Coordinates of C-alpha atoms in Angstrom, one line a residue:
Chain A
X1 CA 0.0 0.0 0.0
X2 CA 1.8 3.1 -1.2
X3 CA -0.9 5.8 -1.6
X4 CA -0.6 8.8 -3.9
X5 CA 0.4 12.1 -2.5
X6 CA -0.6 15.8 -3.0
X7 CA 1.4 18.3 -1.2
X8 CA 1.5 17.3 2.4
X9 CA -1.4 14.9 2.0
X10 CA -1.2 11.2 1.4
X11 CA -4.2 9.6 -0.2
X12 CA -4.6 6.2 1.2
X13 CA -7.9 5.1 -0.1
X14 CA -11.7 5.6 -0.1
X15 CA -14.5 5.1 2.5
X16 CA -17.9 4.7 1.2
X17 CA -21.3 4.2 2.9
X18 CA -24.5 3.5 1.0
X19 CA -28.1 3.3 1.9
X20 CA -31.0 1.8 0.1
X21 CA -33.0 4.8 1.3
X22 CA -33.2 8.1 -0.5
X23 CA -32.0 11.3 1.2
X24 CA -30.4 9.3 4.0
X25 CA -27.2 11.4 4.2
X26 CA -26.6 15.0 4.6
X27 CA -23.5 17.2 4.3
X28 CA -23.0 16.9 8.0
X29 CA -22.9 13.1 7.6
X30 CA -20.1 13.7 5.1
X31 CA -18.1 15.4 7.8
X32 CA -18.8 12.4 10.1
X33 CA -17.6 10.0 7.4
X34 CA -14.5 12.2 7.0
X35 CA -13.8 11.9 10.7
X36 CA -14.3 8.2 10.5
X37 CA -12.0 8.2 7.4
X38 CA -9.4 10.0 9.5
X39 CA -9.6 7.3 12.2
X40 CA -9.3 4.7 9.5
X41 CA -6.3 6.5 8.0
X42 CA -4.7 6.3 11.5
X43 CA -5.5 2.6 11.7
X44 CA -4.0 2.1 8.2
X45 CA -1.0 4.2 9.1
X46 CA -0.7 2.1 12.2
X47 CA -0.8 -1.1 10.2
X48 CA 1.6 0.3 7.7
X49 CA 3.9 1.5 10.4
X50 CA 3.6 -1.8 12.1
X51 CA 4.3 -3.5 8.8
X52 CA 7.2 -1.2 8.1
X53 CA 8.6 -1.9 11.6
X54 CA 8.1 -5.6 11.0
X55 CA 9.8 -5.2 7.6
X56 CA 12.7 -3.3 9.2
X57 CA 12.9 -5.9 11.9
X58 CA 12.8 -8.6 9.3
X59 CA 15.4 -6.8 7.2
X60 CA 17.5 -6.4 10.3
X61 CA 17.0 -10.0 11.1
X62 CA 17.8 -10.8 7.6
X63 CA 20.9 -8.6 7.7
X64 CA 21.8 -10.1 11.1
X65 CA 21.4 -13.6 9.7
X66 CA 23.2 -12.7 6.6
X67 CA 26.1 -11.3 8.5
X68 CA 25.9 -14.2 10.9
X69 CA 26.1 -16.5 8.0
X70 CA 28.9 -14.5 6.5
X71 CA 30.7 -14.3 9.8
X72 CA 30.1 -18.0 10.2
X73 CA 31.4 -18.6 6.7
X74 CA 34.2 -16.2 7.4
X75 CA 34.8 -18.0 10.8
X76 CA 34.7 -21.3 9.0
X77 CA 37.1 -20.0 6.4
X78 CA 39.4 -18.5 9.1
X79 CA 39.2 -21.8 11.0
X80 CA 40.0 -23.7 7.8
X81 CA 42.8 -21.3 7.1
X82 CA 44.0 -21.6 10.7
X83 CA 43.8 -25.4 10.3
X84 CA 45.7 -25.2 7.1
X85 CA 48.3 -22.8 8.7
X86 CA 48.6 -25.2 11.6
X87 CA 49.0 -28.1 9.2
X88 CA 51.6 -26.1 7.3
X89 CA 53.3 -25.3 10.6
X90 CA 53.3 -28.9 11.5
X91 CA 54.7 -29.8 8.1
X92 CA 57.3 -27.1 8.4
X93 CA 58.1 -28.3 11.9
X94 CA 58.4 -31.9 10.6
X95 CA 60.5 -30.7 7.7
X96 CA 62.6 -28.7 10.2
X97 CA 63.0 -31.7 12.4
X98 CA 63.9 -33.8 9.4
X99 CA 66.4 -31.2 8.2
X100 CA 67.9 -31.1 11.7
X101 CA 68.2 -34.9 11.7
X102 CA 69.7 -34.8 8.2
X103 CA 72.0 -32.0 9.3
X104 CA 73.1 -34.1 12.3
X105 CA 73.6 -37.2 10.1
X106 CA 75.6 -35.1 7.7
X107 CA 77.6 -33.7 10.6
X108 CA 78.3 -37.3 11.8
X109 CA 79.3 -38.4 8.3
X110 CA 81.5 -35.3 8.0
X111 CA 83.1 -36.1 11.4
X112 CA 83.6 -39.7 10.4
X113 CA 85.0 -38.6 7.1
X114 CA 87.3 -36.1 8.9
X115 CA 88.5 -38.9 11.2
X116 CA 89.0 -41.2 8.2
X117 CA 90.7 -38.4 6.4
X118 CA 92.9 -37.7 9.4
X119 CA 93.7 -41.4 9.7
X120 CA 94.6 -41.5 6.0
X121 CA 96.7 -38.3 6.3
X122 CA 98.4 -38.9 9.7
X123 CA 98.7 -42.7 9.8
X124 CA 102.2 -44.2 9.8
X125 CA 101.3 -46.2 6.7
X126 CA 101.9 -44.7 3.3
X127 CA 98.6 -44.7 1.4
X128 CA 98.4 -44.3 -2.3
X129 CA 95.0 -43.9 -4.1
X130 CA 95.0 -44.8 -7.8
X131 CA 92.5 -45.1 -10.6
X132 CA 91.4 -48.5 -11.9
X133 CA 94.7 -49.1 -13.9
X134 CA 97.1 -47.9 -11.3
X135 CA 97.7 -44.2 -12.1
X136 CA 98.4 -42.3 -8.9
X137 CA 95.6 -39.9 -7.8
X138 CA 96.5 -39.1 -4.2
X139 CA 99.3 -39.8 -1.7
X140 CA 99.1 -39.2 2.0
X141 CA 101.5 -37.3 4.2
X142 CA 103.3 -40.5 5.3
X143 CA 104.8 -40.8 1.9
X144 CA 107.1 -37.9 2.8
X145 CA 108.2 -39.6 6.0
X146 CA 108.4 -43.2 4.7
X147 CA 110.1 -42.6 1.4
X148 CA 111.8 -39.3 2.0
X149 CA 110.2 -37.8 -1.0
X150 CA 107.8 -34.9 -1.5
X151 CA 104.7 -36.0 -3.4
X152 CA 105.8 -34.1 -6.5
X153 CA 109.4 -35.5 -6.3
X154 CA 108.0 -39.0 -5.7
X155 CA 106.1 -38.9 -8.9
X156 CA 108.8 -37.2 -10.7
X157 CA 111.5 -39.7 -9.7
X158 CA 109.5 -42.9 -9.3
X159 CA 106.7 -42.3 -11.9
X160 CA 103.0 -41.8 -11.9
X161 CA 101.8 -45.4 -12.2
X162 CA 102.2 -48.2 -9.7
X163 CA 104.0 -50.3 -12.3
X164 CA 106.7 -47.6 -12.3
X165 CA 106.8 -46.8 -8.6
X166 CA 106.8 -50.2 -7.1
X167 CA 110.1 -51.9 -6.3
X168 CA 108.6 -55.3 -6.3
X169 CA 109.9 -57.1 -9.4
X170 CA 106.6 -59.0 -9.8
X171 CA 104.4 -55.9 -9.6
X172 CA 102.9 -56.5 -13.1
X173 CA 101.7 -60.0 -12.2
X174 CA 100.5 -58.8 -8.7
X175 CA 98.5 -55.9 -10.3
X176 CA 97.0 -58.3 -12.9
X177 CA 96.0 -60.7 -10.1
X178 CA 94.4 -57.9 -8.1
X179 CA 92.5 -56.6 -11.1
X180 CA 91.5 -60.0 -12.4
X181 CA 90.4 -61.6 -9.2
X182 CA 89.2 -58.3 -7.6
X183 CA 90.8 -59.6 -4.4
X184 CA 93.3 -58.0 -2.0
X185 CA 97.0 -58.8 -2.9
X186 CA 99.8 -58.6 -0.4
X187 CA 103.5 -58.3 -1.2
X188 CA 106.8 -57.1 0.2
X189 CA 109.4 -55.0 -1.4
X190 CA 112.8 -53.5 -0.6
X191 CA 112.5 -49.8 -1.6
X192 CA 115.2 -47.2 -2.1
X193 CA 114.2 -44.0 -0.4
X194 CA 114.8 -40.5 -1.6
X195 CA 117.9 -40.2 0.6
X196 CA 119.3 -43.4 -0.8
X197 CA 118.7 -45.6 2.2
X198 CA 116.6 -48.8 2.0
X199 CA 113.3 -49.6 3.6
X200 CA 111.4 -52.8 3.6
X201 CA 107.6 -52.4 3.1
X202 CA 104.7 -54.7 3.2
X203 CA 102.0 -53.6 0.8
X204 CA 98.3 -54.4 0.7
X205 CA 96.9 -53.7 -2.7
X206 CA 93.2 -53.4 -2.5
X207 CA 90.7 -53.0 -5.3
X208 CA 87.8 -50.6 -4.6
X209 CA 84.6 -51.8 -6.2
X210 CA 81.4 -49.9 -7.1
X211 CA 77.9 -51.2 -6.6
X212 CA 78.1 -53.1 -10.0
X213 CA 81.3 -54.8 -8.8
X214 CA 83.6 -52.9 -11.1
X215 CA 86.9 -51.6 -9.9
X216 CA 86.8 -47.8 -9.6
X217 CA 90.0 -47.3 -7.7
X218 CA 93.1 -49.1 -6.4
X219 CA 94.5 -48.5 -3.0
X220 CA 97.9 -49.4 -1.6
X221 CA 98.8 -49.3 2.1
X222 CA 102.6 -49.6 2.7
X223 CA 103.8 -50.6 6.1
X224 CA 107.4 -50.2 7.2
X225 CA 108.5 -53.7 8.0
X226 CA 112.3 -53.0 7.9
X227 CA 112.8 -54.0 11.6
X228 CA 110.5 -57.0 11.1
X229 CA 112.3 -58.0 8.0
X230 CA 115.7 -57.6 9.6
X231 CA 114.5 -59.7 12.5
X232 CA 113.1 -62.3 10.1
X233 CA 116.4 -62.4 8.2
X234 CA 118.2 -62.8 11.5
X235 CA 115.9 -65.6 12.5
X236 CA 116.2 -67.2 9.1
X237 CA 120.0 -67.1 9.5
X238 CA 119.8 -68.4 13.0
X239 CA 117.5 -71.1 11.8
X240 CA 119.9 -72.0 9.0
X241 CA 122.8 -72.1 11.5
X242 CA 120.8 -74.3 13.8
X243 CA 119.8 -76.6 10.9
X244 CA 123.4 -76.7 9.8
X245 CA 124.4 -77.6 13.3
X246 CA 121.8 -80.3 13.5
X247 CA 122.9 -81.6 10.1
X248 CA 126.4 -81.8 11.4
X249 CA 125.2 -83.5 14.6
X250 CA 123.4 -85.9 12.3
X251 CA 126.6 -86.6 10.6
X252 CA 128.3 -87.3 13.9
X253 CA 125.3 -89.5 14.9
X254 CA 125.6 -91.4 11.7
X255 CA 129.3 -91.8 12.2
X256 CA 128.8 -93.6 15.5
X257 CA 126.2 -95.9 13.9
X258 CA 127.5 -99.2 12.5
X259 CA 128.8 -98.9 8.9
X260 CA 127.6 -101.1 6.1
X261 CA 131.0 -102.7 5.9
X262 CA 130.9 -103.6 9.6
X263 CA 127.4 -105.0 9.3
X264 CA 128.2 -107.0 6.2
X265 CA 131.0 -108.7 8.2
X266 CA 128.5 -109.7 10.9
X267 CA 125.6 -111.1 8.9
X268 CA 125.1 -113.2 5.8
X269 CA 122.4 -110.8 4.8
X270 CA 120.7 -107.8 6.5
X271 CA 118.9 -104.5 6.0
X272 CA 118.5 -101.4 8.1
X273 CA 115.6 -99.0 7.7
X274 CA 116.7 -95.9 9.6
X275 CA 114.3 -92.9 9.3
X276 CA 114.8 -90.0 11.7
X277 CA 111.6 -88.0 12.0
X278 CA 113.9 -84.9 12.2
X279 CA 117.4 -84.6 11.1
X280 CA 118.9 -86.3 14.1
X281 CA 117.2 -89.3 15.6
X282 CA 116.3 -90.6 19.0
X283 CA 116.5 -94.1 17.5
X284 CA 119.7 -95.9 17.0
X285 CA 121.1 -99.3 16.1
X286 CA 124.3 -100.5 17.6
X287 CA 126.7 -103.5 17.3
X288 CA 129.6 -105.0 19.0
X289 CA 131.7 -108.1 18.2
X290 CA 134.0 -110.0 20.5
X291 CA 135.3 -113.3 19.3
X292 CA 132.3 -115.5 18.4
X293 CA 129.9 -113.2 20.1
X294 CA 127.9 -110.5 18.3
X295 CA 125.9 -108.0 20.1
X296 CA 123.1 -106.1 18.3
X297 CA 120.8 -103.5 19.7
X298 CA 118.0 -101.4 18.3
X299 CA 116.9 -98.6 20.7
X300 CA 114.3 -95.9 20.9
X301 CA 115.3 -93.0 23.2
X302 CA 112.7 -90.7 24.7
X303 CA 112.1 -87.7 22.6
X304 CA 113.2 -87.2 19.0
X305 CA 115.3 -84.7 17.2
X306 CA 118.1 -83.1 19.2
X307 CA 117.1 -84.3 22.7
X308 CA 116.6 -87.8 21.3
X309 CA 119.9 -87.6 19.6
X310 CA 121.7 -86.7 22.8
X311 CA 120.1 -89.6 24.6
X312 CA 121.0 -91.9 21.8
X313 CA 124.7 -90.8 22.0
X314 CA 124.6 -91.5 25.7
X315 CA 123.0 -94.9 25.1
X316 CA 125.7 -95.8 22.6
X317 CA 128.5 -94.6 24.9
X318 CA 127.1 -96.6 27.8
X319 CA 126.6 -99.8 25.7
X320 CA 130.2 -99.5 24.5
X321 CA 131.4 -99.2 28.1
X322 CA 129.3 -102.1 29.3
X323 CA 130.3 -104.6 26.6
X324 CA 134.0 -103.6 26.9
X325 CA 134.0 -104.6 30.6
X326 CA 131.6 -107.5 30.6
X327 CA 132.0 -111.1 29.7
X328 CA 128.8 -110.9 27.6
X329 CA 127.1 -113.9 29.3
X330 CA 123.6 -112.4 29.3
X331 CA 121.6 -109.9 27.3
X332 CA 119.4 -109.1 30.4
X333 CA 122.6 -108.3 32.4
X334 CA 123.6 -105.8 29.7
X335 CA 120.2 -104.1 29.9
X336 CA 120.4 -104.0 33.7
X337 CA 123.8 -102.4 33.6
X338 CA 122.6 -99.9 31.0
X339 CA 119.6 -99.1 33.2
X340 CA 121.9 -98.5 36.1
X341 CA 124.2 -96.2 34.1
X342 CA 121.3 -94.2 32.7
X343 CA 119.7 -93.7 36.1
X344 CA 123.0 -92.7 37.6
X345 CA 124.1 -90.3 34.8
X346 CA 120.6 -88.7 34.7
X347 CA 120.5 -88.6 38.5
X348 CA 117.2 -90.5 38.6
X349 CA 116.4 -91.4 42.2
X350 CA 112.6 -91.5 42.0
X351 CA 111.9 -88.1 43.3
X352 CA 109.2 -85.9 42.0
X353 CA 110.2 -83.5 39.1
X354 CA 113.2 -85.6 38.2
X355 CA 113.7 -86.4 34.6
X356 CA 112.3 -89.7 33.5
X357 CA 114.2 -89.9 30.3
X358 CA 115.5 -93.2 29.1
X359 CA 115.0 -95.6 26.3
X360 CA 113.3 -98.7 25.0
X361 CA 115.6 -101.3 23.6
X362 CA 115.9 -104.7 22.1
X363 CA 119.3 -106.4 22.5
X364 CA 120.6 -109.7 21.4
X365 CA 123.9 -111.5 22.0
X366 CA 124.5 -114.1 19.3
X367 CA 127.0 -116.9 20.0
X368 CA 127.7 -117.9 16.4
X369 CA 129.9 -120.8 17.4
X370 CA 127.2 -122.4 19.6
X371 CA 124.4 -121.0 17.4
X372 CA 122.7 -119.7 20.5
X373 CA 121.0 -116.3 20.7
X374 CA 120.2 -114.4 23.9
X375 CA 117.5 -111.7 23.7
X376 CA 116.4 -109.2 26.2
X377 CA 114.1 -106.3 25.7
X378 CA 112.9 -103.1 27.4
X379 CA 109.4 -102.8 25.9
X380 CA 110.9 -103.7 22.5
X381 CA 110.4 -107.1 20.8
X382 CA 112.3 -109.6 18.6
X383 CA 110.6 -111.3 15.7
X384 CA 112.0 -114.6 14.3
X385 CA 111.0 -115.9 10.9
X386 CA 111.8 -119.5 10.6
X387 CA 110.6 -121.2 7.5
X388 CA 107.8 -118.8 7.1
X389 CA 106.6 -119.0 10.7
X390 CA 107.1 -115.9 12.7
X391 CA 107.7 -116.1 16.5
X392 CA 107.4 -113.0 18.7
X393 CA 109.7 -112.7 21.7
X394 CA 108.4 -110.1 24.2
X395 CA 110.7 -107.8 26.0
X396 CA 110.0 -106.8 29.6
X397 CA 107.3 -104.1 30.0
X398 CA 109.7 -101.6 31.5
X399 CA 112.1 -99.1 30.0
X400 CA 115.7 -98.3 30.5
X401 CA 115.6 -95.6 33.1
X402 CA 113.6 -94.7 36.2
X403 CA 110.4 -96.7 36.4
X404 CA 108.0 -98.0 39.0
X405 CA 109.3 -101.6 38.7
X406 CA 112.9 -100.8 38.0
X407 CA 114.1 -103.2 40.6
X408 CA 112.7 -106.2 38.6
X409 CA 115.5 -107.8 36.5
X410 CA 115.2 -108.1 32.7
X411 CA 114.4 -111.5 31.2
X412 CA 116.7 -113.4 29.0
X413 CA 115.3 -115.4 26.1
X414 CA 117.6 -118.1 24.8
X415 CA 117.1 -119.2 21.2
X416 CA 118.9 -121.9 19.2
X417 CA 119.1 -120.4 15.8
X418 CA 119.6 -121.9 12.4
X419 CA 121.3 -120.8 9.3
X420 CA 118.3 -119.3 7.4
X421 CA 116.6 -117.8 10.4
X422 CA 115.7 -114.2 9.9
X423 CA 115.6 -111.9 13.0
X424 CA 113.9 -108.6 13.1
X425 CA 114.4 -105.7 15.6
X426 CA 112.4 -102.5 15.5
X427 CA 111.4 -99.5 17.4
X428 CA 107.8 -98.5 18.1
X429 CA 108.0 -95.8 15.4
X430 CA 107.3 -98.6 12.9
X431 CA 104.2 -100.1 14.5
X432 CA 102.8 -96.9 15.9
X433 CA 102.9 -95.0 12.7
X434 CA 99.4 -93.6 11.8
X435 CA 98.1 -93.8 8.3
X436 CA 96.1 -96.0 6.0
X437 CA 92.5 -95.4 4.9
X438 CA 91.2 -95.0 8.5
X439 CA 94.3 -93.3 9.9
X440 CA 95.1 -96.1 12.3
X441 CA 98.4 -97.5 13.6
X442 CA 100.5 -99.6 11.3
X443 CA 100.4 -102.3 14.1
X444 CA 102.5 -105.3 15.1
X445 CA 100.0 -107.5 13.4
X446 CA 100.6 -105.9 10.0
X447 CA 104.3 -106.0 10.5
X448 CA 104.3 -109.7 11.4
X449 CA 102.1 -110.4 8.4
X450 CA 104.6 -108.6 6.1
X451 CA 107.5 -110.5 7.7
X452 CA 105.7 -113.8 7.4
X453 CA 104.9 -113.2 3.7
X454 CA 108.4 -111.9 2.8
X455 CA 110.7 -113.6 5.2
X456 CA 112.1 -115.9 2.5
X457 CA 113.2 -113.0 0.2
X458 CA 116.6 -111.4 0.1
X459 CA 117.0 -108.7 2.8
X460 CA 117.4 -106.1 0.1
X461 CA 114.1 -107.0 -1.4
X462 CA 112.5 -107.2 2.0
X463 CA 113.8 -103.7 2.8
X464 CA 112.1 -102.3 -0.3
X465 CA 108.8 -104.0 0.5
X466 CA 108.8 -102.7 4.1
X467 CA 109.9 -99.2 3.0
X468 CA 107.1 -99.1 0.4
X469 CA 104.6 -100.4 2.9
X470 CA 105.5 -97.7 5.4
X471 CA 105.5 -95.0 2.7
X472 CA 102.1 -96.1 1.5
X473 CA 100.8 -96.3 5.0
X474 CA 101.8 -92.8 6.1
X475 CA 101.1 -91.2 2.6
X476 CA 103.6 -88.4 3.1
X477 CA 107.0 -88.2 4.8
X478 CA 105.6 -85.1 6.6
X479 CA 103.2 -87.4 8.3
X480 CA 105.9 -89.5 10.1
X481 CA 105.1 -89.3 13.8
X482 CA 108.3 -90.7 15.3
X483 CA 111.8 -91.9 14.5
X484 CA 111.8 -95.3 12.8
X485 CA 114.5 -97.9 13.1
X486 CA 113.9 -101.4 11.6
X487 CA 116.6 -103.9 11.3
X488 CA 116.5 -107.4 9.7
X489 CA 119.4 -109.9 9.6
X490 CA 120.5 -113.5 9.4
X491 CA 123.7 -115.1 10.4
Chain B
X1 CA 31.0 -24.8 -0.1
X2 CA 30.1 -21.8 -2.3
X3 CA 27.3 -23.9 -3.8
X4 CA 26.0 -24.9 -0.4
X5 CA 26.1 -21.2 0.7
X6 CA 24.1 -20.2 -2.4
X7 CA 21.5 -22.9 -1.6
X8 CA 21.1 -21.7 2.0
X9 CA 20.8 -18.1 0.8
X10 CA 18.1 -19.1 -1.8
X11 CA 16.2 -21.0 0.9
X12 CA 16.4 -18.0 3.1
X13 CA 15.0 -15.7 0.4
X14 CA 12.2 -18.1 -0.2
X15 CA 11.4 -18.1 3.5
X16 CA 11.4 -14.3 3.6
X17 CA 9.0 -14.1 0.6
X18 CA 6.7 -16.6 2.4
X19 CA 6.8 -14.4 5.5
X20 CA 6.0 -11.3 3.5
X21 CA 3.0 -13.0 1.8
X22 CA 1.8 -14.1 5.2
X23 CA 2.1 -10.6 6.5
X24 CA 0.0 -9.3 3.6
X25 CA -2.6 -11.8 4.6
X26 CA -2.5 -10.7 8.2
X27 CA -2.8 -7.1 7.1
X28 CA -5.9 -8.0 5.2
X29 CA -7.4 -9.6 8.3
X30 CA -6.7 -6.5 10.3
X31 CA -8.3 -4.3 7.6
X32 CA -11.3 -6.6 7.7
X33 CA -11.6 -5.8 11.4
X34 CA -11.4 -2.1 10.6
X35 CA -14.2 -2.6 8.1
X36 CA -16.3 -4.5 10.5
X37 CA -15.7 -2.1 13.4
X38 CA -16.3 0.9 11.2
X39 CA -19.6 -0.6 10.0
X40 CA -20.8 -1.2 13.5
X41 CA -19.8 2.3 14.5
X42 CA -21.4 4.0 11.6
X43 CA -24.6 2.1 12.0
X44 CA -25.1 3.8 15.3
X45 CA -25.1 7.1 13.4
X46 CA -27.0 6.3 10.2
X47 CA -29.1 3.8 8.6
X48 CA -26.3 2.3 6.5
X49 CA -26.9 -0.6 4.2
X50 CA -23.4 -1.0 2.9
X51 CA -19.9 0.1 3.9
X52 CA -17.0 -0.1 1.5
X53 CA -13.3 0.6 2.4
X54 CA -10.9 0.9 -0.6
X55 CA -7.2 0.8 0.1
X56 CA -4.8 1.9 -2.6
X57 CA -2.6 -0.9 -3.8
X58 CA 0.5 0.5 -5.4
X59 CA 1.6 -2.8 -6.9
X60 CA -1.6 -3.5 -8.8
X61 CA -2.3 0.2 -9.3
X62 CA -5.9 0.1 -8.1
X63 CA -8.1 -0.1 -5.1
X64 CA -8.6 -3.2 -3.0
X65 CA -12.2 -2.9 -2.0
X66 CA -13.6 -4.6 1.1
X67 CA -17.4 -4.3 1.5
X68 CA -19.9 -5.3 4.1
X69 CA -23.7 -5.2 4.0
X70 CA -26.3 -5.0 6.7
X71 CA -27.9 -8.1 5.4
X72 CA -25.0 -10.5 5.3
X73 CA -22.4 -8.9 7.5
X74 CA -19.7 -10.7 5.6
X75 CA -16.8 -9.1 3.9
X76 CA -16.8 -9.2 0.1
X77 CA -13.9 -8.1 -1.9
X78 CA -13.4 -6.4 -5.2
X79 CA -10.7 -4.7 -7.1
X80 CA -11.1 -1.5 -9.1
X81 CA -8.3 -0.5 -11.5
X82 CA -7.1 3.1 -11.4
X83 CA -7.7 3.1 -15.2
X84 CA -11.4 2.5 -14.6
X85 CA -12.2 6.1 -13.6
X86 CA -15.9 5.5 -14.2
X87 CA -16.1 4.0 -10.8
X88 CA -17.2 6.2 -8.0
X89 CA -14.5 5.0 -5.7
X90 CA -11.8 5.5 -8.3
X91 CA -13.1 8.9 -9.1
X92 CA -13.2 9.8 -5.4
X93 CA -9.6 8.6 -4.9
X94 CA -8.2 10.3 -8.1
X95 CA -10.1 13.6 -7.6
X96 CA -9.7 13.6 -3.8
X97 CA -13.3 15.0 -3.6
X98 CA -15.9 13.9 -1.1
X99 CA -19.1 12.7 -2.8
X100 CA -22.6 13.0 -1.3
X101 CA -25.5 11.5 -3.1
X102 CA -28.8 11.5 -1.4
X103 CA -31.2 11.2 -4.3
X104 CA -31.5 12.3 -7.9
X105 CA -32.6 15.8 -7.0
X106 CA -29.4 16.2 -5.1
X107 CA -27.1 14.6 -7.7
X108 CA -24.2 17.0 -8.3
X109 CA -24.4 16.8 -12.0
X110 CA -21.9 19.6 -12.5
X111 CA -19.2 17.4 -11.2
X112 CA -20.0 14.3 -13.1
X113 CA -21.3 15.6 -16.4
X114 CA -18.5 14.0 -18.3
X115 CA -18.6 10.7 -16.5
X116 CA -20.5 7.6 -17.3
X117 CA -20.6 5.8 -14.0
X118 CA -20.8 2.1 -14.0
X119 CA -22.1 1.7 -10.5
X120 CA -25.7 0.8 -10.4
X121 CA -27.7 3.1 -8.3
X122 CA -31.0 1.2 -8.0
X123 CA -29.9 -0.6 -4.9
X124 CA -28.4 2.4 -3.3
X125 CA -30.6 5.4 -3.1
X126 CA -28.0 7.5 -1.2
X127 CA -24.3 7.3 -0.6
X128 CA -21.2 9.1 0.6
X129 CA -17.6 8.7 -0.8
X130 CA -14.9 10.2 1.3
X131 CA -11.2 10.0 0.7
X132 CA -8.9 8.6 3.4
X133 CA -6.2 11.1 3.8
X134 CA -3.2 11.3 6.0
X135 CA -2.4 14.9 6.6
X136 CA 1.0 16.6 7.3
X137 CA 2.7 13.9 5.4

């Protein structure tokens, strides 16, 4: 309702009253109607005002709601932005933390690299880094000290490739081996330093591989081993001197053993297998002849090598003394005298911590005129092959030397021998030798079997068979566990 | 989010429109009360058979007429366009002149000589048309 206006008057509408009667209204009634119309206008104004107010209120409400919505939207947007900023902050914080960790890791790596670099620079080893074919890329500070060269001078004088710089005459082969096998190669070299003096170095040539396994660099680490090398040379010289001494001792030992000529005069046939484990032997064989009596002994002294050699010399000396002063009536008596001399000379009284050195021995005295043979043994045995039948004569189970039952006398075995009887004396190095398919002892049984099978053969042939059997059994001379002495003979 | 906001704003506008329409209706009801009250009041003064209140409607450019009769006492409605100046009510509103008709002998012909009025007079022997004016506007 927007009425028309005229001046200060607003025309809002029309009020009309009608009557079905004529002359019902007068001019005065018109005035009354006008008054009523005024009231009605006030009512209409009131309604309009009320509506306007409602409209304003509604618009205000609308505006308020609109702004609330806008504010809400804005708030939501701000909240969203805030959330995004928080998320960004969190991401930044995580990134910062990651960066810090990365930085720390890099710092650690740097520290580690610095240490490695320091080690490479300051170490007492001369380090040389090369490309894959040996061209020098880097030398550490130790090169100055070790080789008395500046880096520039070193490459100027010695060259720029390991093939030129190395003093090892086989450097070409060593480099090829390193590159071909991609394995570390070690070698020694005597180098001439910048000041003209010499230095021994031990070099480790290492290939540096990439992820694909290809060589990218080569690395040498040289260690000064001059003192070590000098000590080694000294030891080698001393070792050679000692070996020479031992060889000389062996010559002396052999010289005191019976010669072939002497033995040939004693027997119609014989063999001796004499295999020291080391150069000198703890085993020995010995003979003595006086008129019709022949004394033969095969002994195994405690120990082997030099100690065994000493004991064997002692044993030989004592036996010589005994037979020179004895009437040679009994083999057992000879052993008892020998035991007495050993105990006395080695001062064996039975006390704790005393030496218990001594020997095992088999000794015979053959009376060739009466064809009688006396055998006595300290642990060792005598084998007799008569017409293919082998008889074993046991020695007493006690050694020559201090022993728990050393007051028991040795036993004499008396044998009437015949012309073709074959006698065998041996040390335990023969039957105790390990070997064969199951790495077991050669054994007395096997020896007796061999003797049984071959006793009719000439002693030279038998010697070959027994030697071959031992060789086959032990496989390698390095595997010999003890000195071996094996003697066969017939009168 | 923008689409959702637009949907909410549209819904809000529709709601406002509905409220406005509802207010228009309420306004009509209030005017009916005015008509009824005025009719009761005027009957105490005259012997009135009909009372009509015409309120100018700016949107439809005409008068919304609410009438009440002594016989039925119910509101009847009618619309008279401002273009239809042959109507007494339209003429009264446009000319802003009060009209008194109490019989043919009193008919103010000088005022209406050029008009051909459509309103039938046989049921109404006398009538008054007065404009509703708000002064000091």
